[in-house]
PDB file of C-alpha atoms in Angstrom:
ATOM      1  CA  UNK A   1     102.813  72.957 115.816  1.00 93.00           C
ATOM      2  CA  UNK A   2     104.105  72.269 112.585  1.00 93.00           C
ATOM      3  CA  UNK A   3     107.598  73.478 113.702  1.00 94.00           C
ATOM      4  CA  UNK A   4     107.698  70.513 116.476  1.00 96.00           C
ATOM      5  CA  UNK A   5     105.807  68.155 113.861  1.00 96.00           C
ATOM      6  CA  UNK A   6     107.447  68.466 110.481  1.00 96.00           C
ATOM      7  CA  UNK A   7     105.471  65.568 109.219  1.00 96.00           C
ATOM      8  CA  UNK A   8     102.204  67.313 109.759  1.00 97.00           C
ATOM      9  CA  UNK A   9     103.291  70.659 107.449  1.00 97.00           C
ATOM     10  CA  UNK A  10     100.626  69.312 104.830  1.00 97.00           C
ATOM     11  CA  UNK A  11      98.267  69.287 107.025  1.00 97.00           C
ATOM     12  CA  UNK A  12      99.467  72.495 109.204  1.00 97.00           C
ATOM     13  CA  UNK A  13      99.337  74.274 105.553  1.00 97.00           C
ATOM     14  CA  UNK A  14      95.845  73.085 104.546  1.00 96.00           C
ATOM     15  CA  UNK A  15      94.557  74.230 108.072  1.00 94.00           C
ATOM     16  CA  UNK A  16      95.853  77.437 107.519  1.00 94.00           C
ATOM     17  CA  UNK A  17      94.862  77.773 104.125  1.00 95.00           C
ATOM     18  CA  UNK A  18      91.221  76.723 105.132  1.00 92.00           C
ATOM     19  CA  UNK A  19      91.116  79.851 107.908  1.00 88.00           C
ATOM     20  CA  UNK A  20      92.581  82.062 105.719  1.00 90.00           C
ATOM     21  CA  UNK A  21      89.593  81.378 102.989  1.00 88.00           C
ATOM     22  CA  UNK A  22      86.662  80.424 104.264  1.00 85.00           C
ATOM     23  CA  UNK A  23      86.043  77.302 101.784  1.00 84.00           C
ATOM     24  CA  UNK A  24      83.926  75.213 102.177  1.00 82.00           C
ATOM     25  CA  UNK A  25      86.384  71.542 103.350  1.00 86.00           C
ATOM     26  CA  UNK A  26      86.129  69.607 100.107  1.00 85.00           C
ATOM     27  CA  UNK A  27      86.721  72.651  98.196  1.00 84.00           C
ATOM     28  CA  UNK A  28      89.598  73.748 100.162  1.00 87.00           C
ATOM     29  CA  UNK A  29      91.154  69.959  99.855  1.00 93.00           C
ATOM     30  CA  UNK A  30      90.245  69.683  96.263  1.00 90.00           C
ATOM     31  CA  UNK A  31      92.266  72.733  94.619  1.00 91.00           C
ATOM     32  CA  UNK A  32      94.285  71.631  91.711  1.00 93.00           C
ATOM     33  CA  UNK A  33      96.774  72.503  90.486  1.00 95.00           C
ATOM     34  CA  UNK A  34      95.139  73.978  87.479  1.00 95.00           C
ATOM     35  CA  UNK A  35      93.292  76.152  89.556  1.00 94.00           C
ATOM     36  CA  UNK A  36      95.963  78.099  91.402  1.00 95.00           C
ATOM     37  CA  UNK A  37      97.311  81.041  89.494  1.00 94.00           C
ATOM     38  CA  UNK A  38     100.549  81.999  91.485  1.00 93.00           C
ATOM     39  CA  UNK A  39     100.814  85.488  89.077  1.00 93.00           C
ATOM     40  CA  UNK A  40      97.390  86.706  90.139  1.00 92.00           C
ATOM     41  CA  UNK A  41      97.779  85.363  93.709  1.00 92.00           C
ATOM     42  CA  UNK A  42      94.085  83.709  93.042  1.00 93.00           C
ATOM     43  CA  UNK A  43      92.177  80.199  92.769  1.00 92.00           C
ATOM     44  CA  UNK A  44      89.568  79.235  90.416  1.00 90.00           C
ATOM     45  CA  UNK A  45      87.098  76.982  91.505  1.00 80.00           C
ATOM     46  CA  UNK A  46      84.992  75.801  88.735  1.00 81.00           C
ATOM     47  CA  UNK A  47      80.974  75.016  89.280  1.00 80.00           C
ATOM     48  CA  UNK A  48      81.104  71.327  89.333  1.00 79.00           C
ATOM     49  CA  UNK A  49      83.928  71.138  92.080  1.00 68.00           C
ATOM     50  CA  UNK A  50      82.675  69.304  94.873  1.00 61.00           C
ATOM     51  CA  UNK A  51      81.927  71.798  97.340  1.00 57.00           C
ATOM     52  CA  UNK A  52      81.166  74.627  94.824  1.00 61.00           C
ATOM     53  CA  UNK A  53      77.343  74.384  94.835  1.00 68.00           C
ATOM     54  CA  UNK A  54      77.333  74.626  91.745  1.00 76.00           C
ATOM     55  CA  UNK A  55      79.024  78.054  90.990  1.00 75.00           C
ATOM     56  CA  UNK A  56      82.287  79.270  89.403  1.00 80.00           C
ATOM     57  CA  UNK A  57      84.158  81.419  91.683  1.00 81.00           C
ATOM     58  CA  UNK A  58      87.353  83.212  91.019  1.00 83.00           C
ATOM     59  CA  UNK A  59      88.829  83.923  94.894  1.00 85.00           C
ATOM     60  CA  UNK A  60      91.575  86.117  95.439  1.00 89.00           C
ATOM     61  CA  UNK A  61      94.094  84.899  97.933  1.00 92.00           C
ATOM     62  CA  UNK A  62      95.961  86.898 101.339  1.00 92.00           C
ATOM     63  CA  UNK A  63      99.245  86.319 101.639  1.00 95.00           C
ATOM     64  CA  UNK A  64      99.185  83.813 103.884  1.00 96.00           C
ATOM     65  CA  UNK A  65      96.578  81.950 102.040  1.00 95.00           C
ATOM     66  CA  UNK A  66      99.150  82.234  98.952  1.00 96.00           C
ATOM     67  CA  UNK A  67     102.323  81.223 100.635  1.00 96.00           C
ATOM     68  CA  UNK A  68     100.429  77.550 101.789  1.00 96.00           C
ATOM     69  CA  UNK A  69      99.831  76.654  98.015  1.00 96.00           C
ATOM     70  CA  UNK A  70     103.514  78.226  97.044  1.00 95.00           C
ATOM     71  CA  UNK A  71     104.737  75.990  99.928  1.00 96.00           C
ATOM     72  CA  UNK A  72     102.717  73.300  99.533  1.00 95.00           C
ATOM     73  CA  UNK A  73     103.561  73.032  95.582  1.00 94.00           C
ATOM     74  CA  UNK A  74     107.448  73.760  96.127  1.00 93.00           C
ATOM     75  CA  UNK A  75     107.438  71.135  98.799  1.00 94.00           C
ATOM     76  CA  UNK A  76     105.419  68.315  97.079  1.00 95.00           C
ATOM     77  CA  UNK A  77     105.506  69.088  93.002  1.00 91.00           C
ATOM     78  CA  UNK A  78     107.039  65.782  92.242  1.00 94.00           C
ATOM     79  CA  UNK A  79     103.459  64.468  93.402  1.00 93.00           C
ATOM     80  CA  UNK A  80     101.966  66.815  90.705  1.00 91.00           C
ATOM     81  CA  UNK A  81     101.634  65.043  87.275  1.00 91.00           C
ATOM     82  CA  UNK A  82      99.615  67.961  85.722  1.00 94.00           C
ATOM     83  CA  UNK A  83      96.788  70.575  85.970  1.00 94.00           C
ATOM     84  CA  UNK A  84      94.343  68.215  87.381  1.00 94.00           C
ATOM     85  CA  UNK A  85      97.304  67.503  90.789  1.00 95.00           C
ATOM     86  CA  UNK A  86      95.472  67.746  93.892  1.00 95.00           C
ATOM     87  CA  UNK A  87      97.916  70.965  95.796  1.00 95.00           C
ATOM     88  CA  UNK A  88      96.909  69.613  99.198  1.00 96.00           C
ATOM     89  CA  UNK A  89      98.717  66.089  99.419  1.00 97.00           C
ATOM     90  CA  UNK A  90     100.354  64.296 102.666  1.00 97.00           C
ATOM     91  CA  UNK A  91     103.845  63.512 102.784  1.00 96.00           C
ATOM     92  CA  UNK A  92     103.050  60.025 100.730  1.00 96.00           C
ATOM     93  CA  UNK A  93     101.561  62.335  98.036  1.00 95.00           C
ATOM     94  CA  UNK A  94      98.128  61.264  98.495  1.00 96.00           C
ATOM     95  CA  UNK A  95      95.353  63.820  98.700  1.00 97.00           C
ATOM     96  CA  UNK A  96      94.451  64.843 102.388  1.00 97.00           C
ATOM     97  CA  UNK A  97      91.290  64.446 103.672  1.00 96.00           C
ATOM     98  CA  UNK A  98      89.170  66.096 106.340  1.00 93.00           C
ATOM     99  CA  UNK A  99      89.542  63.875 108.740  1.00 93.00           C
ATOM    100  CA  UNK A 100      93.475  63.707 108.262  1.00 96.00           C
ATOM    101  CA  UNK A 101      93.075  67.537 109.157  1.00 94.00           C
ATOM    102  CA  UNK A 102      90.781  66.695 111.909  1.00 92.00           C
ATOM    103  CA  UNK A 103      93.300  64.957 113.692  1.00 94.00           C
ATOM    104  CA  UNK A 104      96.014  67.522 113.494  1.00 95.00           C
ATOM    105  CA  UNK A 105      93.301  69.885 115.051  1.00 93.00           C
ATOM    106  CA  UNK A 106      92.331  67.621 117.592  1.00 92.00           C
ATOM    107  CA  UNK A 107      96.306  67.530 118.834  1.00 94.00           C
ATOM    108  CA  UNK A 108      96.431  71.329 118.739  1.00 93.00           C
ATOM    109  CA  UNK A 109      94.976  72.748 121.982  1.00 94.00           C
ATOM    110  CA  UNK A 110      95.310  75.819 123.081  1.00 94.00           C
ATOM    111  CA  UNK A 111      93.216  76.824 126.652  1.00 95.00           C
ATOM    112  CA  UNK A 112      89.691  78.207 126.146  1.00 93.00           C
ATOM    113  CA  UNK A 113      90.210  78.212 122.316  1.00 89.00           C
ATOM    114  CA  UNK A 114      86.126  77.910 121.613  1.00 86.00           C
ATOM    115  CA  UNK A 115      83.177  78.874 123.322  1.00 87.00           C
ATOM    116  CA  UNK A 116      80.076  77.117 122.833  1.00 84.00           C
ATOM    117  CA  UNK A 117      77.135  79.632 123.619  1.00 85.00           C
ATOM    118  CA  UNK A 118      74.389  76.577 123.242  1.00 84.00           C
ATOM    119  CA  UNK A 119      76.078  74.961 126.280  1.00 87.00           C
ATOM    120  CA  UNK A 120      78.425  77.536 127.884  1.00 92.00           C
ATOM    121  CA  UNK A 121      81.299  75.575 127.843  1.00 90.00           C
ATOM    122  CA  UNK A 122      84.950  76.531 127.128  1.00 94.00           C
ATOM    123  CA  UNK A 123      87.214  74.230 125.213  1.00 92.00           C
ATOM    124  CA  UNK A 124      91.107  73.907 124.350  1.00 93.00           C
ATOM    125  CA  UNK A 125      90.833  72.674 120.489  1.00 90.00           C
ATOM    126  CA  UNK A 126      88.716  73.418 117.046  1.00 88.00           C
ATOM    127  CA  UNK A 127      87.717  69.361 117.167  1.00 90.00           C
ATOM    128  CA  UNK A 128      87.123  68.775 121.013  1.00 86.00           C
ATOM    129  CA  UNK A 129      87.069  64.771 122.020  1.00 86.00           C
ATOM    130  CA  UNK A 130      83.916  63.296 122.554  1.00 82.00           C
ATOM    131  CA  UNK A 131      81.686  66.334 120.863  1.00 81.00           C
ATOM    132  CA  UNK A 132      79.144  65.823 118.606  1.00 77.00           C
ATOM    133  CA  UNK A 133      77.702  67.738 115.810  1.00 71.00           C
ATOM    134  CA  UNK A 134      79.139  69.367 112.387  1.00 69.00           C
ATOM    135  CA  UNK A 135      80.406  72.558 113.015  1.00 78.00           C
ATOM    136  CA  UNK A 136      83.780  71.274 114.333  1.00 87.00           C
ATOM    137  CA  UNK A 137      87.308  70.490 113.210  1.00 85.00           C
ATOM    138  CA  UNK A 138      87.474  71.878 109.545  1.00 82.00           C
ATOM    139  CA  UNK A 139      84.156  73.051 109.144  1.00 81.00           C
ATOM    140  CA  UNK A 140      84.551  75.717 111.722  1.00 81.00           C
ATOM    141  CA  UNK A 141      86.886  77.663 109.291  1.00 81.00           C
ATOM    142  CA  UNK A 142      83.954  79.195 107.254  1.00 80.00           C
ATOM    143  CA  UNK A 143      82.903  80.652 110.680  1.00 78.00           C
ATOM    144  CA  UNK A 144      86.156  81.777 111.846  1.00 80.00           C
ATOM    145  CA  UNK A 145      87.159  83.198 108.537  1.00 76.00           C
ATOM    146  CA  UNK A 146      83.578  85.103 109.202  1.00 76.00           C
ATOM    147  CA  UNK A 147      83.908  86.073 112.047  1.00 77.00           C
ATOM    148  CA  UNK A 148      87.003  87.980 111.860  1.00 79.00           C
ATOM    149  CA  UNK A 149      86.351  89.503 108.413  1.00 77.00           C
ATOM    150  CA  UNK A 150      82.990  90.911 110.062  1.00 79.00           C
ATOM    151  CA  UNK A 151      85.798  92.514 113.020  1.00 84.00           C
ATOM    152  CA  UNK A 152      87.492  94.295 110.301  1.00 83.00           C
ATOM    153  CA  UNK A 153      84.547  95.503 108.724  1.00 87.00           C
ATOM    154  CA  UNK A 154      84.688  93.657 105.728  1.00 81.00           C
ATOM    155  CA  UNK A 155      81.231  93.714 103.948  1.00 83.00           C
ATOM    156  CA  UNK A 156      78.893  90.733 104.223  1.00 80.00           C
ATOM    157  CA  UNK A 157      78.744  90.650 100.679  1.00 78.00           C
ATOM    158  CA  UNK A 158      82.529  90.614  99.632  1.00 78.00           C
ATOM    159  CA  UNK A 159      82.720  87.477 102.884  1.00 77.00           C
ATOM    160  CA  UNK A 160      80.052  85.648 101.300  1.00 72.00           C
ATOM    161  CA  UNK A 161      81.305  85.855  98.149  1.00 69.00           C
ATOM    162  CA  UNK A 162      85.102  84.984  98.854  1.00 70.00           C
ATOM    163  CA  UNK A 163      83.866  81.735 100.760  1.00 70.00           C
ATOM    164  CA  UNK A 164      81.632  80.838  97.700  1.00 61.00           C
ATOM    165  CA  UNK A 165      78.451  81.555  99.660  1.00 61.00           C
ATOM    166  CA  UNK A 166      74.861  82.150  97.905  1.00 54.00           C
ATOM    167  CA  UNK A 167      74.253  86.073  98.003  1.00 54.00           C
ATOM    168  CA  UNK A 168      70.912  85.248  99.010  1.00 53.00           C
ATOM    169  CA  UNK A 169      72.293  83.555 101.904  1.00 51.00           C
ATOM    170  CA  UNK A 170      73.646  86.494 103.427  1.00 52.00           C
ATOM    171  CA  UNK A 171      72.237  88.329 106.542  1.00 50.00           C
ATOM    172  CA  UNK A 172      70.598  91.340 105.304  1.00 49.00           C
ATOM    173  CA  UNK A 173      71.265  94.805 107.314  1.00 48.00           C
TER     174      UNK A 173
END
């Protein structure tokens, strides 16, 4: 998508960035500058981030996860006055917001993308036209991000933990 819409790579980046972590959406839009440590490959989120609930998390970061704030900073740094930057910026270097990455996943569809077990219904894109309800568009990347760390056995501990989640909050086995 990005390829055939270069002036949606913010956007694209933040998208993938938000699957590949499992934030929360204001957290995942609000990382500063400050915050990313491209040594350790990490992100600090401190307690009184919007989006934190009010804990301090230190989050290690994939790969993937790592390149979209190396790109994103490389590509936009003259937007980036100091520590307190936001990373995730549109091409007019002003901070992105959920429902600018909304939109970009409202254009990406993809056929039977996301089943809905409450109403059995298939559809082609992570914010669907004309449906309701919260767990759409960006806030479906805490489930996703879920999801597949629970397919490759990852513990329900270490997932709650990396998305910021209470550890009380987790399903018990």
């Amino acid at each position: 998508y990005a390829a055939d819409n270069p002036e949606k790579a913010p956007e694209v980046r933040a998208i993938m960035f938000g699957m590949n972590t499992g934030l929360r959406p204001n957290a995942n839009l609000g990382i500063k500058v400050g915050q990313y440590s491209p040594r350790k490959g990490a992100i600090y989120i401190p307690a009184e981030q919007t989006g934190a609930k009010k804990r301090a998390i230190s989050i290690p970061l994939n790969n993937v996860a790592d390149s979209m704030l190396q790109q994103q900073f490389g590509n936009f740094k003259e937007f980036m006055a100091d520590e307190n930057s936001v990373l995730f910026v549109g091409n007019d270097g002003k901070p992105l917001k959920t429902s600018d990455i909304n939109a970009v996943l409202a254009e990406i569809k993809v056929a039977d993308l996301v089943f809905d077990a409450e109403t059995g219904e298939y559809f082609d894109s992570l914010k669907p036209e004309g449906v309701k309800g919260s767990k759409w568009g960006m806030s479906l990347f805490r489930n996703y991000h879920a999801t597949r760390g629970g397919e490759l056995g990852i513990d329900d501990g270490v997932l709650a933990k990396l998305q910021g989640r209470s550890l009380t909050s987790i399903a018990k086995k």
